[in-house]
Amino acid sequence: MGGGLSGELSLQAPLPVAQISDSSNSRSCSRIAQRLCSVLAMCASSAFAQQELPESIVLPPPIVDVASQFASEASVPAPSAPIRRITLRTEVGAVKLTEALIYERRANGLWDVFKQSPTSAVTTSDRMLTARGLVALVEARRMVFAPARAAGALSLLVQGDATVHNQEAVTQQMAGNLSEMLEPKEGVPFAVQTAMDIHGITTGSGRKPSTLQLKRQTDMNCTVGASKSAAALYAGLKGTYLPVSCQLLVNGESKSREYAYLEASHLYLMLTQTDPKVANFNTASEILSVEYLR
């Protein structure tokens, strides 16, 4: 893996090509890194296909190396039942919001995760490139606020026509028990720490563009339970799953998540999320469909 490289991911439609370069060299990126370039590319059949894409996202050198390790199947057995796509419906707490959640596996073992949350006031689309569906390497968010719909704090963002907020987050640092996370085992806990830089811009007619810059520090500590039949989650699933319970601190705020790690497919599915500070937005997911590669 090339130390000292910085990965610039070109995301221009229709089929972007990534380049990795450093101060002394410019070279075409490796096959693995090339796959990172389409982190935000939506499949033609999804509702996300019409979303605007940022022109590029830069991955720092350490994350290029880590992503390549995640993408490689050399260190662990290949999935015996690789999933191409799995779709879930998520109910969000007392607000009764229904989200569409899609996991789509890349040929190199990384996973795209797409989520869309429509309401009468705002439609939020999230797109992530992840390791095993659990740890995000890159995130992008697009929020479209309907004019004159929002109330309270959101009313500050709504002036004239629809207001749009675009946000990107890129992991800058990652540490922890990455091997145990990539190949979890019953009774073996693991911890992962990540630091992300977040940049956003809000635009709309009748208002000046405003920018957002944040840092997100996430500390995740997970325990792994006993193997169970995956068919108990959804009849179409193959093999077994490990229940994984994770406690998170996100910039000091605690959250709890329950995952199902599909052992035959190398994927963590988030089943529930609990936030003690925002109980109305606790989530529970239901699998709707699954498509296997073979």
Coordinates of C-alpha atoms in Angstrom, one line a residue:
M1 CA 0.0 0.0 0.0
G2 CA 1.5 3.3 -1.0
G3 CA 2.5 5.3 2.0
G4 CA 2.6 9.1 1.6
L5 CA -0.2 9.1 -1.0
S6 CA -3.3 11.2 -0.9
G7 CA -6.3 10.0 -2.8
E8 CA -8.4 12.5 -4.7
L9 CA -11.7 10.9 -5.7
S10 CA -13.2 12.4 -8.8
L11 CA -16.9 12.1 -8.7
Q12 CA -17.9 13.7 -12.0
A13 CA -20.7 11.8 -13.8
P14 CA -21.2 9.5 -15.5
L15 CA -18.3 7.2 -14.8
P16 CA -15.7 9.0 -12.8
V17 CA -12.0 7.9 -12.7
A18 CA -9.9 8.5 -9.6
Q19 CA -6.4 9.7 -9.4
I20 CA -4.0 9.3 -6.5
S21 CA -1.1 11.7 -6.4
D22 CA 1.5 13.1 -4.1
S23 CA 3.8 16.1 -4.2
S24 CA 6.4 14.4 -6.3
N25 CA 4.4 12.0 -8.4
S26 CA 1.1 11.7 -10.3
R27 CA 0.0 8.2 -11.0
S28 CA -3.2 6.3 -11.8
C29 CA -4.6 4.9 -8.6
S30 CA -4.7 1.2 -7.9
R31 CA -7.7 -1.0 -8.8
I32 CA -8.9 -0.9 -5.2
A33 CA -8.6 2.9 -4.9
Q34 CA -10.3 3.3 -8.2
R35 CA -13.4 1.7 -6.7
L36 CA -13.4 4.4 -4.0
C37 CA -14.0 7.0 -6.6
S38 CA -17.6 6.1 -7.2
V39 CA -18.5 6.3 -3.5
L40 CA -21.3 8.7 -4.4
A41 CA -22.3 7.3 -7.7
M42 CA -25.9 6.1 -7.6
C43 CA -27.2 3.1 -9.5
A44 CA -29.6 4.0 -12.3
S45 CA -32.5 2.2 -10.7
S46 CA -32.4 4.0 -7.4
A47 CA -34.2 7.2 -6.4
F48 CA -30.8 8.7 -5.7
A49 CA -29.7 8.8 -9.3
Q50 CA -30.9 12.4 -9.8
Q51 CA -28.9 13.8 -6.9
E52 CA -26.1 16.2 -7.7
L53 CA -22.6 15.0 -6.9
P54 CA -19.7 16.9 -5.6
E55 CA -16.8 17.1 -8.0
S56 CA -14.2 15.4 -5.8
I57 CA -13.5 14.1 -2.4
V58 CA -9.9 13.7 -1.0
L59 CA -9.0 10.8 1.2
P60 CA -5.9 11.3 3.4
P61 CA -3.0 8.9 3.0
P62 CA -3.6 6.8 6.1
I63 CA -7.3 6.2 5.1
V64 CA -6.3 5.2 1.6
D65 CA -4.1 2.5 3.1
V66 CA -6.8 1.4 5.6
A67 CA -9.5 1.4 2.9
S68 CA -7.3 -0.9 0.8
Q69 CA -7.0 -3.3 3.8
F70 CA -10.7 -3.3 4.2
A71 CA -11.3 -3.9 0.5
S72 CA -8.9 -6.8 0.4
E73 CA -10.4 -10.2 0.9
A74 CA -6.9 -11.8 1.1
S75 CA -6.7 -11.8 4.9
V76 CA -10.1 -13.4 5.5
P77 CA -12.1 -16.0 3.6
A78 CA -14.2 -14.7 0.8
P79 CA -17.9 -14.4 1.6
S80 CA -19.7 -17.7 0.8
A81 CA -23.0 -15.9 0.1
P82 CA -22.1 -12.5 -1.3
I83 CA -25.0 -10.0 -1.3
R84 CA -25.3 -7.6 -4.2
R85 CA -28.0 -5.5 -2.5
I86 CA -30.2 -5.5 0.5
T87 CA -33.0 -3.1 1.2
L88 CA -34.5 -2.1 4.6
R89 CA -37.3 0.1 5.9
T90 CA -36.5 2.0 9.0
E91 CA -39.1 3.4 11.4
V92 CA -37.9 6.5 13.3
G93 CA -39.4 6.8 16.8
A94 CA -42.5 8.8 17.7
V95 CA -42.2 10.9 14.5
K96 CA -43.2 7.8 12.5
L97 CA -40.8 8.7 9.7
T98 CA -40.0 5.9 7.3
E99 CA -36.6 5.8 5.8
A100 CA -35.3 3.7 2.8
L101 CA -31.9 2.1 3.6
I102 CA -30.0 0.3 0.9
Y103 CA -26.7 -1.6 1.3
E104 CA -24.9 -2.4 -2.0
R105 CA -21.7 -4.4 -2.1
R106 CA -18.8 -3.4 -4.3
A107 CA -16.6 -5.9 -6.2
N108 CA -13.7 -5.2 -3.8
G109 CA -15.7 -5.9 -0.6
L110 CA -16.4 -2.3 0.4
W111 CA -20.1 -1.4 0.9
D112 CA -22.1 1.6 -0.3
V113 CA -24.9 2.6 2.1
F114 CA -27.7 4.8 0.7
K115 CA -30.4 6.3 2.9
Q116 CA -33.3 8.6 2.1
S117 CA -35.6 10.3 4.6
P118 CA -38.5 12.2 3.1
T119 CA -40.8 14.5 5.1
S120 CA -43.1 17.4 4.1
A121 CA -40.5 19.9 5.3
V122 CA -37.2 18.3 4.2
T123 CA -35.8 15.4 2.2
T124 CA -32.5 14.1 3.4
S125 CA -30.3 11.8 1.3
D126 CA -27.2 10.2 2.9
R127 CA -24.6 8.2 0.9
M128 CA -21.6 6.5 2.5
L129 CA -18.7 4.3 1.6
T130 CA -18.1 1.8 4.4
A131 CA -16.1 -1.1 5.7
R132 CA -18.5 -4.0 6.2
G133 CA -21.4 -1.5 6.5
L134 CA -20.2 -0.6 9.9
V135 CA -17.4 2.1 9.7
A136 CA -17.8 5.0 7.3
L137 CA -14.8 6.1 5.2
V138 CA -16.7 8.9 3.3
E139 CA -20.2 10.4 3.9
A140 CA -22.2 12.8 1.8
R141 CA -25.5 14.4 2.8
R142 CA -28.0 16.4 0.8
M143 CA -30.9 18.1 2.4
V144 CA -33.6 19.9 0.4
F145 CA -35.9 22.1 2.5
A146 CA -39.3 22.8 1.1
P147 CA -40.0 26.6 1.0
A148 CA -42.0 28.0 3.9
R149 CA -42.5 24.6 5.5
A150 CA -40.1 24.5 8.4
A151 CA -40.7 25.8 11.8
G152 CA -38.6 26.9 14.7
A153 CA -34.9 26.7 14.1
L154 CA -35.4 25.3 10.6
S155 CA -37.2 28.4 9.6
L156 CA -33.9 30.2 9.5
L157 CA -32.9 28.0 6.6
V158 CA -36.0 28.5 4.5
Q159 CA -36.3 31.6 2.5
G160 CA -37.9 32.0 -0.9
D161 CA -37.5 28.8 -3.0
A162 CA -36.3 25.5 -1.7
T163 CA -33.1 25.7 0.3
V164 CA -30.4 23.0 -0.2
H165 CA -27.7 21.9 2.2
N166 CA -24.8 19.8 0.9
Q167 CA -22.4 18.2 3.3
E168 CA -19.4 16.0 3.0
A169 CA -17.5 14.1 5.7
V170 CA -14.2 12.3 5.2
T171 CA -12.5 10.1 7.8
Q172 CA -9.1 11.5 8.6
Q173 CA -8.0 9.0 11.3
M174 CA -8.9 5.4 12.3
A175 CA -7.6 3.1 14.9
G176 CA -8.7 0.2 17.1
N177 CA -9.2 -3.6 16.7
L178 CA -9.7 -3.5 13.0
S179 CA -9.0 -7.2 12.4
E180 CA -11.6 -8.2 15.0
M181 CA -14.0 -5.8 13.4
L182 CA -13.4 -7.2 9.9
E183 CA -13.8 -10.8 11.1
P184 CA -15.9 -10.8 14.3
K185 CA -16.1 -13.8 16.6
E186 CA -18.5 -14.8 19.3
G187 CA -17.4 -13.5 22.7
V188 CA -14.5 -11.3 21.2
P189 CA -15.2 -7.6 21.8
F190 CA -13.7 -4.9 19.5
A191 CA -13.3 -1.1 19.6
V192 CA -12.9 1.3 16.7
Q193 CA -12.1 5.0 16.9
T194 CA -12.5 7.4 13.9
A195 CA -12.1 11.2 13.4
M196 CA -14.0 12.9 10.5
D197 CA -13.8 16.4 9.0
I198 CA -17.2 17.7 8.0
H199 CA -17.8 20.5 5.5
G200 CA -21.1 21.8 4.4
I201 CA -22.7 24.6 2.4
T202 CA -26.3 25.9 2.5
T203 CA -27.7 27.8 -0.5
G204 CA -31.1 29.1 -1.6
S205 CA -32.7 32.0 -3.3
G206 CA -33.1 35.1 -1.1
R207 CA -30.2 34.1 1.2
K208 CA -26.4 34.3 1.2
P209 CA -24.6 30.9 1.1
S210 CA -23.5 29.8 4.5
T211 CA -20.8 27.2 5.3
L212 CA -20.3 24.7 8.0
Q213 CA -17.1 23.1 9.3
L214 CA -17.1 20.5 12.1
K215 CA -15.1 17.6 13.4
R216 CA -16.7 14.3 14.5
Q217 CA -14.9 12.0 16.9
T218 CA -16.5 8.6 17.2
D219 CA -15.5 5.9 19.8
M220 CA -17.3 2.6 19.2
N221 CA -17.1 -0.4 21.6
C222 CA -18.8 -3.6 20.5
T223 CA -19.6 -7.0 22.0
V224 CA -20.4 -10.0 19.9
G225 CA -23.0 -12.6 20.8
A226 CA -23.7 -16.2 19.8
S227 CA -24.4 -17.2 16.2
K228 CA -28.0 -17.5 15.1
S229 CA -29.9 -18.4 11.9
A230 CA -30.1 -15.5 9.5
A231 CA -33.5 -16.7 8.3
A232 CA -34.8 -15.5 11.7
L233 CA -34.2 -12.0 10.5
Y234 CA -35.6 -12.5 7.0
A235 CA -36.5 -15.7 5.2
G236 CA -34.4 -14.9 2.2
L237 CA -31.1 -14.6 4.1
K238 CA -28.6 -17.3 3.9
G239 CA -26.3 -18.7 6.6
T240 CA -26.0 -17.3 10.1
Y241 CA -25.5 -14.0 11.8
L242 CA -23.8 -12.7 14.9
P243 CA -25.7 -10.2 17.1
V244 CA -23.4 -7.2 17.7
S245 CA -24.1 -4.6 20.4
C246 CA -22.2 -1.3 20.1
Q247 CA -21.9 1.6 22.5
L248 CA -20.9 4.8 20.8
L249 CA -19.6 8.2 21.9
V250 CA -20.0 10.7 19.1
N251 CA -18.3 14.0 20.2
G252 CA -19.1 12.9 23.7
E253 CA -22.8 12.1 23.1
S254 CA -23.7 8.5 23.8
K255 CA -25.7 6.2 21.4
S256 CA -26.5 2.5 21.3
R257 CA -26.7 0.4 18.2
E258 CA -27.7 -3.2 17.5
Y259 CA -26.3 -4.9 14.4
A260 CA -26.6 -8.3 12.8
Y261 CA -23.3 -9.4 11.2
L262 CA -24.2 -11.7 8.3
E263 CA -21.3 -14.1 8.5
A264 CA -21.8 -15.6 5.0
S265 CA -21.9 -12.1 3.4
H266 CA -19.4 -10.0 5.5
L267 CA -22.0 -7.3 6.3
Y268 CA -23.1 -5.5 9.4
L269 CA -26.8 -4.5 9.2
M270 CA -27.9 -1.9 11.7
L271 CA -31.2 -3.1 13.2
T272 CA -31.8 -0.5 15.9
Q273 CA -30.3 2.8 17.2
T274 CA -31.1 4.3 20.6
D275 CA -30.2 7.9 21.5
P276 CA -31.0 8.7 25.2
K277 CA -31.1 12.4 24.4
V278 CA -33.4 12.2 21.4
A279 CA -35.8 9.4 22.1
N280 CA -38.2 10.5 19.3
F281 CA -35.5 9.6 16.8
N282 CA -34.7 6.0 18.0
T283 CA -34.9 3.7 15.0
A284 CA -35.8 0.1 14.2
S285 CA -35.2 -1.5 10.8
E286 CA -37.0 -4.2 8.8
I287 CA -35.5 -6.1 5.9
L288 CA -37.6 -5.8 2.7
S289 CA -35.5 -7.6 0.1
V290 CA -32.2 -9.2 -0.6
E291 CA -30.3 -10.0 -3.8
Y292 CA -27.3 -12.4 -3.9
L293 CA -24.6 -12.3 -6.5
R294 CA -24.9 -16.1 -6.9

